[in-house]
Amino acid sequence: RSVRVPMMNIKFLTTPYFRDEDLSCSVVELKYTGNASALFILPEGGSMQQVEARLQPETLRKWKDSLRPRKIDDLYIPKFSISTDYSLENILPQLGIREVFSTQADLSGITGAKDLRVSKVSQETL
């Protein structure tokens, strides 16, 4: 059964690419700002089952080591989004930000209350 999904399209790019003959798939790496990147896997015949069944850490290392720049005229990828929510109460004290969580915190400038302190800090990334 096939399902139609919204796609995004990139035209005329040069990006790391590898054709894995053993797994009958193509691998494209798209780089993000900084050191982050994503590997997109296009299986032959449209079935991911064979690739998923044989996917191992060594497979990823082989792909990363074998990627070579290749010109691609048209690349279509399903639209997707990634989001996460981080709780920072345990991380901020490691960075030296402790007092705002304690009873010694003086946040009276915010509301005038003397017993105000921070109980939760979160960051949502989209």
C-alpha positions as a LaTeX table, in Angstrom:
\begin{tabular}{lrrr}
\hline
Residue & $x$ (\AA) & $y$ (\AA) & $z$ (\AA) \\
\hline
Arg1 & 0.00 & 0.00 & 0.00 \\
Ser2 & 1.36 & 3.40 & $-0.88$ \\
Val3 & 0.63 & 6.65 & 0.91 \\
Arg4 & 0.95 & 10.13 & $-0.59$ \\
Val5 & 2.86 & 12.57 & 1.62 \\
Pro6 & 3.91 & 16.21 & 1.20 \\
Met7 & 7.42 & 16.50 & $-0.18$ \\
Met8 & 10.17 & 19.09 & $-0.11$ \\
Asn9 & 12.46 & 19.56 & $-3.08$ \\
Ile10 & 16.06 & 20.69 & $-3.43$ \\
Lys11 & 17.40 & 21.48 & $-6.90$ \\
Phe12 & 20.98 & 21.48 & $-8.18$ \\
Leu13 & 22.98 & 20.57 & $-5.12$ \\
Thr14 & 26.30 & 18.87 & $-4.56$ \\
Thr15 & 26.18 & 16.73 & $-1.44$ \\
Pro16 & 27.80 & 13.58 & $-0.02$ \\
Tyr17 & 26.31 & 10.47 & $-1.64$ \\
Phe18 & 26.92 & 6.72 & $-1.55$ \\
Arg19 & 25.33 & 3.81 & $-3.41$ \\
Asp20 & 25.31 & 0.68 & $-1.19$ \\
Glu21 & 25.14 & $-2.29$ & $-3.56$ \\
Asp22 & 24.97 & $-4.81$ & $-0.67$ \\
Leu23 & 21.81 & $-3.25$ & 0.77 \\
Ser24 & 20.42 & $-2.00$ & $-2.56$ \\
Cys25 & 19.98 & 1.57 & $-1.40$ \\
Ser26 & 21.35 & 5.07 & $-1.91$ \\
Val27 & 22.49 & 7.26 & 0.99 \\
Val28 & 22.49 & 11.07 & 0.86 \\
Glu29 & 23.92 & 13.27 & 3.61 \\
Leu30 & 22.45 & 16.72 & 4.14 \\
Lys31 & 24.46 & 18.97 & 6.42 \\
Tyr32 & 22.95 & 21.38 & 8.91 \\
Thr33 & 24.50 & 24.44 & 10.54 \\
Gly34 & 27.36 & 23.42 & 12.82 \\
Asn35 & 28.44 & 19.78 & 12.92 \\
Ala36 & 24.99 & 18.24 & 12.56 \\
Ser37 & 23.91 & 16.29 & 9.50 \\
Ala38 & 21.22 & 13.82 & 8.47 \\
Leu39 & 21.53 & 10.66 & 6.41 \\
Phe40 & 18.61 & 9.95 & 4.09 \\
Ile41 & 18.27 & 6.38 & 2.83 \\
Leu42 & 16.48 & 5.59 & $-0.43$ \\
Pro43 & 15.96 & 1.83 & $-0.80$ \\
Glu44 & 15.59 & 0.29 & $-4.24$ \\
Gly45 & 11.98 & $-0.65$ & $-4.90$ \\
Gly46 & 10.77 & 1.59 & $-2.10$ \\
Ser47 & 10.98 & $-1.03$ & 0.69 \\
Met48 & 12.95 & $-0.23$ & 3.84 \\
Gln49 & 12.55 & $-3.72$ & 5.37 \\
Gln50 & 15.77 & $-5.17$ & 3.95 \\
Val51 & 17.78 & $-2.09$ & 4.93 \\
Glu52 & 16.27 & $-1.96$ & 8.44 \\
Ala53 & 16.92 & $-5.68$ & 9.01 \\
Arg54 & 20.63 & $-5.30$ & 8.26 \\
Leu55 & 21.24 & $-1.85$ & 9.73 \\
Gln56 & 24.13 & $-2.02$ & 12.21 \\
Pro57 & 26.63 & 0.50 & 13.64 \\
Glu58 & 29.18 & $-0.85$ & 11.15 \\
Thr59 & 26.77 & $-0.05$ & 8.31 \\
Leu60 & 26.59 & 3.60 & 9.39 \\
Arg61 & 30.40 & 3.76 & 9.67 \\
Lys62 & 30.75 & 2.25 & 6.18 \\
Trp63 & 28.29 & 4.80 & 4.78 \\
Lys64 & 30.00 & 7.76 & 6.46 \\
Asp65 & 33.43 & 6.60 & 5.23 \\
Ser66 & 32.14 & 5.98 & 1.68 \\
Leu67 & 30.23 & 9.23 & 1.11 \\
Arg68 & 31.58 & 11.24 & $-1.84$ \\
Pro69 & 30.38 & 14.57 & $-3.27$ \\
Arg70 & 27.88 & 14.12 & $-6.07$ \\
Lys71 & 25.82 & 16.56 & $-8.11$ \\
Ile72 & 22.10 & 15.94 & $-7.77$ \\
Asp73 & 19.68 & 17.80 & $-10.06$ \\
Asp74 & 16.49 & 17.11 & $-8.09$ \\
Leu75 & 16.22 & 15.68 & $-4.58$ \\
Tyr76 & 12.77 & 15.00 & $-3.11$ \\
Ile77 & 12.41 & 14.24 & 0.60 \\
Pro78 & 9.21 & 13.81 & 2.62 \\
Lys79 & 8.47 & 16.89 & 4.71 \\
Phe80 & 9.16 & 16.32 & 8.38 \\
Ser81 & 9.81 & 18.22 & 11.56 \\
Ile82 & 11.83 & 17.40 & 14.65 \\
Ser83 & 11.14 & 18.83 & 18.06 \\
Thr84 & 12.23 & 18.14 & 21.61 \\
Asp85 & 11.68 & 19.53 & 25.07 \\
Tyr86 & 14.63 & 19.80 & 27.47 \\
Ser87 & 14.25 & 20.07 & 31.24 \\
Leu88 & 17.13 & 22.27 & 32.44 \\
Glu89 & 16.78 & 22.00 & 36.26 \\
Asn90 & 19.65 & 19.47 & 36.43 \\
Ile91 & 21.81 & 21.09 & 33.75 \\
Leu92 & 21.84 & 24.72 & 34.94 \\
Pro93 & 23.35 & 23.93 & 38.40 \\
Gln94 & 26.23 & 22.18 & 36.61 \\
Leu95 & 26.86 & 25.51 & 34.85 \\
Gly96 & 26.94 & 27.36 & 38.18 \\
Ile97 & 23.33 & 28.58 & 38.17 \\
Arg98 & 22.17 & 27.29 & 41.56 \\
Glu99 & 20.83 & 30.07 & 43.74 \\
Val100 & 17.63 & 30.72 & 41.75 \\
Phe101 & 16.49 & 27.17 & 42.62 \\
Ser102 & 17.19 & 27.51 & 46.36 \\
Thr103 & 15.39 & 29.20 & 49.26 \\
Gln104 & 18.21 & 31.80 & 49.20 \\
Ala105 & 17.03 & 33.11 & 45.82 \\
Asp106 & 16.09 & 36.79 & 45.83 \\
Leu107 & 13.59 & 37.22 & 43.03 \\
Ser108 & 11.57 & 39.85 & 44.89 \\
Gly109 & 12.12 & 42.28 & 42.02 \\
Ile110 & 9.74 & 40.20 & 39.89 \\
Thr111 & 6.65 & 40.14 & 42.15 \\
Gly112 & 7.71 & 41.64 & 45.46 \\
Ala113 & 7.34 & 38.24 & 47.16 \\
Lys114 & 10.30 & 37.20 & 49.33 \\
Asp115 & 9.78 & 33.43 & 49.02 \\
Leu116 & 9.93 & 33.22 & 45.22 \\
Arg117 & 12.28 & 30.75 & 43.53 \\
Val118 & 12.56 & 28.88 & 40.22 \\
Ser119 & 11.17 & 25.35 & 40.25 \\
Lys120 & 11.22 & 24.44 & 36.56 \\
Val121 & 13.14 & 25.58 & 33.47 \\
Ser122 & 12.45 & 24.05 & 30.07 \\
Gln123 & 13.54 & 24.70 & 26.52 \\
Glu124 & 11.52 & 23.55 & 23.55 \\
Thr125 & 13.42 & 23.19 & 20.31 \\
Leu126 & 11.66 & 22.95 & 16.96 \\
\hline
\end{tabular}
